[in-house]
PDB file of C-alpha atoms and ligand atoms in Angstrom:
ATOM      1  CA  MET A1400       5.118  -2.052 -15.635  1.00  0.00           C
ATOM      2  CA  LYS A1401       2.361   0.063 -16.108  1.00  0.00           C
ATOM      3  CA  ILE A1402      -0.042   0.577 -13.470  1.00  0.00           C
ATOM      4  CA  PRO A1403      -3.005   2.307 -14.663  1.00  0.00           C
ATOM      5  CA  ILE A1404      -4.088   4.938 -11.946  1.00  0.00           C
ATOM      6  CA  PRO A1405      -7.865   6.196 -12.385  1.00  0.00           C
ATOM      7  CA  GLU A1406      -8.351   9.962 -11.215  1.00  0.00           C
ATOM      8  CA  GLN A1407     -10.721   8.569  -8.589  1.00  0.00           C
ATOM      9  CA  SER A1408      -8.801   6.218  -6.831  1.00  0.00           C
ATOM     10  CA  LEU A1409      -8.007   4.483  -3.466  1.00  0.00           C
ATOM     11  CA  VAL A1410      -4.338   3.186  -3.633  1.00  0.00           C
ATOM     12  CA  LEU A1411      -3.031   0.773  -1.133  1.00  0.00           C
ATOM     13  CA  LEU A1412       0.568   0.379  -0.529  1.00  0.00           C
ATOM     14  CA  ILE A1413       0.876  -3.084   1.062  1.00  0.00           C
ATOM     15  CA  GLY A1414       4.138  -4.762   2.393  1.00  0.00           C
ATOM     16  CA  PRO A1415       6.400  -5.493   5.311  1.00  0.00           C
ATOM     17  CA  SER A1416       8.461  -2.762   6.849  1.00  0.00           C
ATOM     18  CA  GLY A1417      11.657  -1.934   4.489  1.00  0.00           C
ATOM     19  CA  SER A1418       9.994  -3.414   1.544  1.00  0.00           C
ATOM     20  CA  GLY A1419       9.950  -0.004  -0.327  1.00  0.00           C
ATOM     21  CA  LYS A1420       6.598   1.585   0.184  1.00  0.00           C
ATOM     22  CA  SER A1421       7.397   4.928   0.945  1.00  0.00           C
ATOM     23  CA  THR A1422      10.034   4.899  -1.557  1.00  0.00           C
ATOM     24  CA  VAL A1423       7.446   4.106  -4.143  1.00  0.00           C
ATOM     25  CA  ALA A1424       4.843   6.656  -2.603  1.00  0.00           C
ATOM     26  CA  ASN A1425       7.518   9.396  -2.907  1.00  0.00           C
ATOM     27  CA  ALA A1426       8.620   8.588  -6.248  1.00  0.00           C
ATOM     28  CA  HIS A1427       5.239   8.294  -7.925  1.00  0.00           C
ATOM     29  CA  PHE A1428       2.824  10.336  -6.067  1.00  0.00           C
ATOM     30  CA  LEU A1429       2.654  14.091  -4.796  1.00  0.00           C
ATOM     31  CA  PRO A1430       3.033  14.274  -1.014  1.00  0.00           C
ATOM     32  CA  GLU A1431      -0.333  15.614  -0.438  1.00  0.00           C
ATOM     33  CA  ASP A1432      -2.208  12.680  -1.768  1.00  0.00           C
ATOM     34  CA  VAL A1433      -0.275  10.211   0.450  1.00  0.00           C
ATOM     35  CA  LEU A1434      -1.624   9.482   3.858  1.00  0.00           C
ATOM     36  CA  SER A1435       0.240   6.949   6.573  1.00  0.00           C
ATOM     37  CA  GLY A1436      -1.706   3.947   7.003  1.00  0.00           C
ATOM     38  CA  THR A1437      -0.034   3.823  10.699  1.00  0.00           C
ATOM     39  CA  GLY A1438      -1.182   5.863  13.405  1.00  0.00           C
ATOM     40  CA  ASN A1439      -4.787   6.416  14.714  1.00  0.00           C
ATOM     41  CA  GLU A1440      -6.894   4.161  12.537  1.00  0.00           C
ATOM     42  CA  ALA A1441     -10.134   6.459  13.236  1.00  0.00           C
ATOM     43  CA  LYS A1442      -8.681   9.511  12.322  1.00  0.00           C
ATOM     44  CA  LEU A1443      -7.202   8.071   9.333  1.00  0.00           C
ATOM     45  CA  HIS A1444     -10.511   6.350   8.294  1.00  0.00           C
ATOM     46  CA  ASP A1445     -12.381   9.772   8.677  1.00  0.00           C
ATOM     47  CA  GLU A1446      -9.787  11.399   6.442  1.00  0.00           C
ATOM     48  CA  VAL A1447      -9.945   8.929   3.764  1.00  0.00           C
ATOM     49  CA  ALA A1448     -13.580   8.880   3.785  1.00  0.00           C
ATOM     50  CA  ARG A1449     -13.550  13.027   3.386  1.00  0.00           C
ATOM     51  CA  ARG A1450     -11.014  12.708   0.640  1.00  0.00           C
ATOM     52  CA  LEU A1451     -12.916  10.149  -1.417  1.00  0.00           C
ATOM     53  CA  LYS A1452     -16.418  12.025  -0.883  1.00  0.00           C
ATOM     54  CA  GLN A1453     -14.448  14.889  -2.829  1.00  0.00           C
ATOM     55  CA  GLY A1454     -13.219  12.451  -5.483  1.00  0.00           C
ATOM     56  CA  THR A1455      -9.428  13.202  -4.458  1.00  0.00           C
ATOM     57  CA  LEU A1456      -6.909  10.618  -5.416  1.00  0.00           C
ATOM     58  CA  THR A1457      -5.691   8.906  -2.377  1.00  0.00           C
ATOM     59  CA  VAL A1458      -2.772   6.812  -1.500  1.00  0.00           C
ATOM     60  CA  ILE A1459      -2.406   4.810   1.969  1.00  0.00           C
ATOM     61  CA  ASP A1460       1.656   4.235   2.701  1.00  0.00           C
ATOM     62  CA  GLY A1461       1.273   1.381   4.818  1.00  0.00           C
ATOM     63  CA  VAL A1462      -1.999  -0.304   5.120  1.00  0.00           C
ATOM     64  CA  PRO A1463      -1.794  -2.892   8.085  1.00  0.00           C
ATOM     65  CA  LEU A1464      -1.085  -6.331   6.843  1.00  0.00           C
ATOM     66  CA  SER A1465      -4.290  -7.934   8.382  1.00  0.00           C
ATOM     67  CA  ALA A1466      -7.133  -8.880   6.044  1.00  0.00           C
ATOM     68  CA  GLU A1467      -9.316  -7.258   8.486  1.00  0.00           C
ATOM     69  CA  SER A1468      -7.575  -3.798   7.896  1.00  0.00           C
ATOM     70  CA  ARG A1469      -8.081  -4.078   4.063  1.00  0.00           C
ATOM     71  CA  ARG A1470     -11.799  -4.981   4.433  1.00  0.00           C
ATOM     72  CA  HIS A1471     -12.607  -1.364   5.552  1.00  0.00           C
ATOM     73  CA  TYR A1472     -10.960   0.028   2.567  1.00  0.00           C
ATOM     74  CA  VAL A1473     -12.797  -2.419   0.342  1.00  0.00           C
ATOM     75  CA  THR A1474     -16.009  -1.155   1.987  1.00  0.00           C
ATOM     76  CA  VAL A1475     -15.310   2.621   1.659  1.00  0.00           C
ATOM     77  CA  ALA A1476     -14.054   2.320  -1.897  1.00  0.00           C
ATOM     78  CA  ARG A1477     -17.083   0.588  -2.962  1.00  0.00           C
ATOM     79  CA  ASP A1478     -19.235   3.079  -0.827  1.00  0.00           C
ATOM     80  CA  HIS A1479     -17.708   6.101  -2.974  1.00  0.00           C
ATOM     81  CA  HIS A1480     -17.675   4.658  -6.309  1.00  0.00           C
ATOM     82  CA  VAL A1481     -13.815   4.597  -6.601  1.00  0.00           C
ATOM     83  CA  ALA A1482     -11.154   2.353  -7.885  1.00  0.00           C
ATOM     84  CA  LEU A1483      -9.588   0.246  -5.430  1.00  0.00           C
ATOM     85  CA  VAL A1484      -5.957  -0.191  -6.436  1.00  0.00           C
ATOM     86  CA  ALA A1485      -3.573  -2.315  -4.055  1.00  0.00           C
ATOM     87  CA  VAL A1486       0.118  -2.233  -4.910  1.00  0.00           C
ATOM     88  CA  ALA A1487       1.962  -5.084  -3.005  1.00  0.00           C
ATOM     89  CA  MET A1488       5.675  -4.924  -2.201  1.00  0.00           C
ATOM     90  CA  ASP A1489       6.934  -8.446  -2.781  1.00  0.00           C
ATOM     91  CA  THR A1490      10.368  -7.708  -1.403  1.00  0.00           C
ATOM     92  CA  PRO A1491      12.531 -10.748   0.023  1.00  0.00           C
ATOM     93  CA  GLU A1492      12.913 -10.609   3.771  1.00  0.00           C
ATOM     94  CA  ALA A1493      16.588 -10.640   3.514  1.00  0.00           C
ATOM     95  CA  LEU A1494      16.396  -7.495   1.809  1.00  0.00           C
ATOM     96  CA  CYS A1495      13.900  -5.693   4.115  1.00  0.00           C
ATOM     97  CA  LEU A1496      16.013  -6.827   7.190  1.00  0.00           C
ATOM     98  CA  GLU A1497      19.237  -5.480   5.394  1.00  0.00           C
ATOM     99  CA  ARG A1498      17.622  -2.315   4.688  1.00  0.00           C
ATOM    100  CA  ASN A1499      16.292  -1.566   7.929  1.00  0.00           C
ATOM    101  CA  ARG A1500      19.459  -2.504   9.753  1.00  0.00           C
ATOM    102  CA  ALA A1501      20.813   0.353   7.666  1.00  0.00           C
ATOM    103  CA  ARG A1502      18.279   2.766   8.675  1.00  0.00           C
ATOM    104  CA  THR A1503      18.219   4.856  11.634  1.00  0.00           C
ATOM    105  CA  GLY A1504      15.092   4.812  14.041  1.00  0.00           C
ATOM    106  CA  SER A1505      13.143   1.885  15.331  1.00  0.00           C
ATOM    107  CA  HIS A1506      12.025  -0.957  13.165  1.00  0.00           C
ATOM    108  CA  PRO A1507      10.507  -4.251  14.063  1.00  0.00           C
ATOM    109  CA  SER A1508      12.767  -6.921  15.036  1.00  0.00           C
ATOM    110  CA  PRO A1509      13.755  -9.635  12.606  1.00  0.00           C
ATOM    111  CA  ARG A1510      10.998 -11.964  14.144  1.00  0.00           C
ATOM    112  CA  ALA A1511       8.347  -9.113  13.769  1.00  0.00           C
ATOM    113  CA  LEU A1512       9.687  -8.496  10.467  1.00  0.00           C
ATOM    114  CA  ARG A1513       9.435 -12.429   9.518  1.00  0.00           C
ATOM    115  CA  ASN A1514       5.582 -12.275  10.495  1.00  0.00           C
ATOM    116  CA  GLN A1515       5.026  -9.259   8.132  1.00  0.00           C
ATOM    117  CA  VAL A1516       6.657 -11.133   5.383  1.00  0.00           C
ATOM    118  CA  GLN A1517       4.460 -14.127   5.970  1.00  0.00           C
ATOM    119  CA  GLN A1518       1.570 -11.612   6.264  1.00  0.00           C
ATOM    120  CA  LEU A1519       2.471 -10.262   3.131  1.00  0.00           C
ATOM    121  CA  GLN A1520       2.394 -13.770   1.293  1.00  0.00           C
ATOM    122  CA  ASN A1521      -0.975 -14.716   2.749  1.00  0.00           C
ATOM    123  CA  ALA A1522      -2.449 -11.398   1.488  1.00  0.00           C
ATOM    124  CA  LEU A1523      -0.852 -11.883  -1.960  1.00  0.00           C
ATOM    125  CA  LYS A1524      -3.164 -15.245  -2.181  1.00  0.00           C
ATOM    126  CA  GLY A1525      -6.193 -13.378  -1.053  1.00  0.00           C
ATOM    127  CA  LEU A1526      -6.089  -9.689  -2.167  1.00  0.00           C
ATOM    128  CA  THR A1527      -8.538 -10.306  -5.287  1.00  0.00           C
ATOM    129  CA  LYS A1528     -10.999 -12.768  -3.223  1.00  0.00           C
ATOM    130  CA  GLU A1529     -11.185  -9.913  -0.781  1.00  0.00           C
ATOM    131  CA  GLY A1530     -12.643  -7.619  -3.510  1.00  0.00           C
ATOM    132  CA  ILE A1531      -9.790  -5.671  -4.576  1.00  0.00           C
ATOM    133  CA  ARG A1532     -10.018  -5.851  -8.258  1.00  0.00           C
ATOM    134  CA  HIS A1533      -6.736  -4.151  -9.155  1.00  0.00           C
ATOM    135  CA  VAL A1534      -3.967  -5.833  -7.687  1.00  0.00           C
ATOM    136  CA  HIS A1535      -0.364  -5.233  -8.653  1.00  0.00           C
ATOM    137  CA  VAL A1536       2.860  -7.020  -7.407  1.00  0.00           C
ATOM    138  CA  LEU A1537       6.319  -5.096  -7.392  1.00  0.00           C
ATOM    139  CA  THR A1538       9.362  -6.820  -6.868  1.00  0.00           C
ATOM    140  CA  PRO A1539      12.850  -5.845  -6.618  1.00  0.00           C
ATOM    141  CA  GLU A1540      13.277  -6.652  -9.983  1.00  0.00           C
ATOM    142  CA  THR A1541      10.455  -4.808 -11.334  1.00  0.00           C
ATOM    143  CA  VAL A1542       9.971  -1.851  -8.722  1.00  0.00           C
ATOM    144  CA  ASP A1543      12.518   0.445 -10.516  1.00  0.00           C
ATOM    145  CA  ALA A1544      10.870   0.214 -13.951  1.00  0.00           C
ATOM    146  CA  VAL A1545       7.380   0.775 -12.692  1.00  0.00           C
ATOM    147  CA  SER A1546       5.242   3.644 -14.094  1.00  0.00           C
ATOM    148  CA  PHE A1547       2.139   4.816 -12.713  1.00  0.00           C
ATOM    149  CA  GLU A1548      -0.366   6.107 -15.496  1.00  0.00           C
ATOM    150  CA  HIS A1549      -2.859   8.884 -14.099  1.00  0.00           C
ATOM    151  CA  ARG A1550      -6.167   8.353 -15.946  1.00  0.00           C
ATOM    152  CA  PRO A1551      -8.842  10.652 -16.136  1.00  0.00           C
TER     153      PRO A1551
HETATM  154  P1  LIG B3010       8.297   0.983   6.712  1.00  0.00           P
HETATM  155  O1  LIG B3010       7.165   0.499   6.394  1.00  0.00           O
HETATM  156  O2  LIG B3010       9.313   0.776   7.614  1.00  0.00           O
HETATM  157  O3  LIG B3010       8.176   2.587   6.658  1.00  0.00           O
HETATM  158  P2  LIG B3010       8.547   1.182   3.765  1.00  0.00           P
HETATM  159  O4  LIG B3010       8.457  -0.025   3.299  1.00  0.00           O
HETATM  160  O5  LIG B3010       7.907   2.167   3.599  1.00  0.00           O
HETATM  161  O6  LIG B3010       9.292   0.690   5.297  1.00  0.00           O
HETATM  162  P3  LIG B3010      11.032   2.539   2.474  1.00  0.00           P
HETATM  163  O7  LIG B3010      11.226   3.460   3.577  1.00  0.00           O
HETATM  164  O8  LIG B3010      10.450   3.062   1.184  1.00  0.00           O
HETATM  165  O9  LIG B3010      10.260   1.089   3.100  1.00  0.00           O
HETATM  166  O10 LIG B3010      12.492   1.760   2.405  1.00  0.00           O
HETATM  167  C1  LIG B3010      13.143   1.398   3.383  1.00  0.00           C
HETATM  168  C2  LIG B3010      14.754   1.600   2.872  1.00  0.00           C
HETATM  169  O11 LIG B3010      15.078   1.013   1.908  1.00  0.00           O
HETATM  170  C3  LIG B3010      15.121   3.172   2.644  1.00  0.00           C
HETATM  171  O12 LIG B3010      16.316   3.288   3.300  1.00  0.00           O
HETATM  172  C4  LIG B3010      15.063   3.041   1.317  1.00  0.00           C
HETATM  173  O13 LIG B3010      16.024   3.943   0.684  1.00  0.00           O
HETATM  174  C5  LIG B3010      15.223   1.602   0.800  1.00  0.00           C
HETATM  175  N1  LIG B3010      14.746   1.315  -0.213  1.00  0.00           N
HETATM  176  C6  LIG B3010      13.530   1.208  -0.550  1.00  0.00           C
HETATM  177  N2  LIG B3010      13.482   0.892  -2.012  1.00  0.00           N
HETATM  178  C7  LIG B3010      14.617   0.831  -2.488  1.00  0.00           C
HETATM  179  C8  LIG B3010      15.014   0.337  -3.826  1.00  0.00           C
HETATM  180  N3  LIG B3010      14.175   0.129  -4.714  1.00  0.00           N
HETATM  181  N4  LIG B3010      16.394   0.282  -4.096  1.00  0.00           N
HETATM  182  C9  LIG B3010      17.158   0.411  -2.983  1.00  0.00           C
HETATM  183  N5  LIG B3010      16.831   0.863  -1.470  1.00  0.00           N
HETATM  184  C10 LIG B3010      15.569   0.941  -1.603  1.00  0.00           C
END
């Protein structure tokens, strides 16, 4: 699967914990292009706006799974005339759970993970309607063969 990435893009990596967002970010984007979607939201929004104003490719690893969180990025991408690309990690709950169990550090409880997986499923139905024009869904079967084609 080839995913076109216009030079002036805001890329949203969306998916539950353990779905493989950071793995995709590390494999396909430069570290300086990737911002973590968790943490101080006001600071992140400022940083994203600053980068988009300069036309700098920006990838957000782990956009919170609510439609409300995405709404901000729909607006900011539109305001700065950059392409908005969503990459949704449709990884089964059991696999996310298994991966998280094998990791060190803190991860969501099984119940919280189930909720995240459900939120992702809801998001999959709504991303296009929310105004995100470029929506790509990756699964464990497709993720290893994906390539991101950076375009001028
Ligand atoms: P979080 O939101 O909790 O940060 P994440 O969605 O960013 O999670 P990753 O950190 O990319 O998920 O991956 C979680 C674990 O699963 C890691 O240990 C990683 O090595 C493993 N993993 C991710 N993608 C794959 C893959 N395609 N094949 C095998 N293992 C994978």
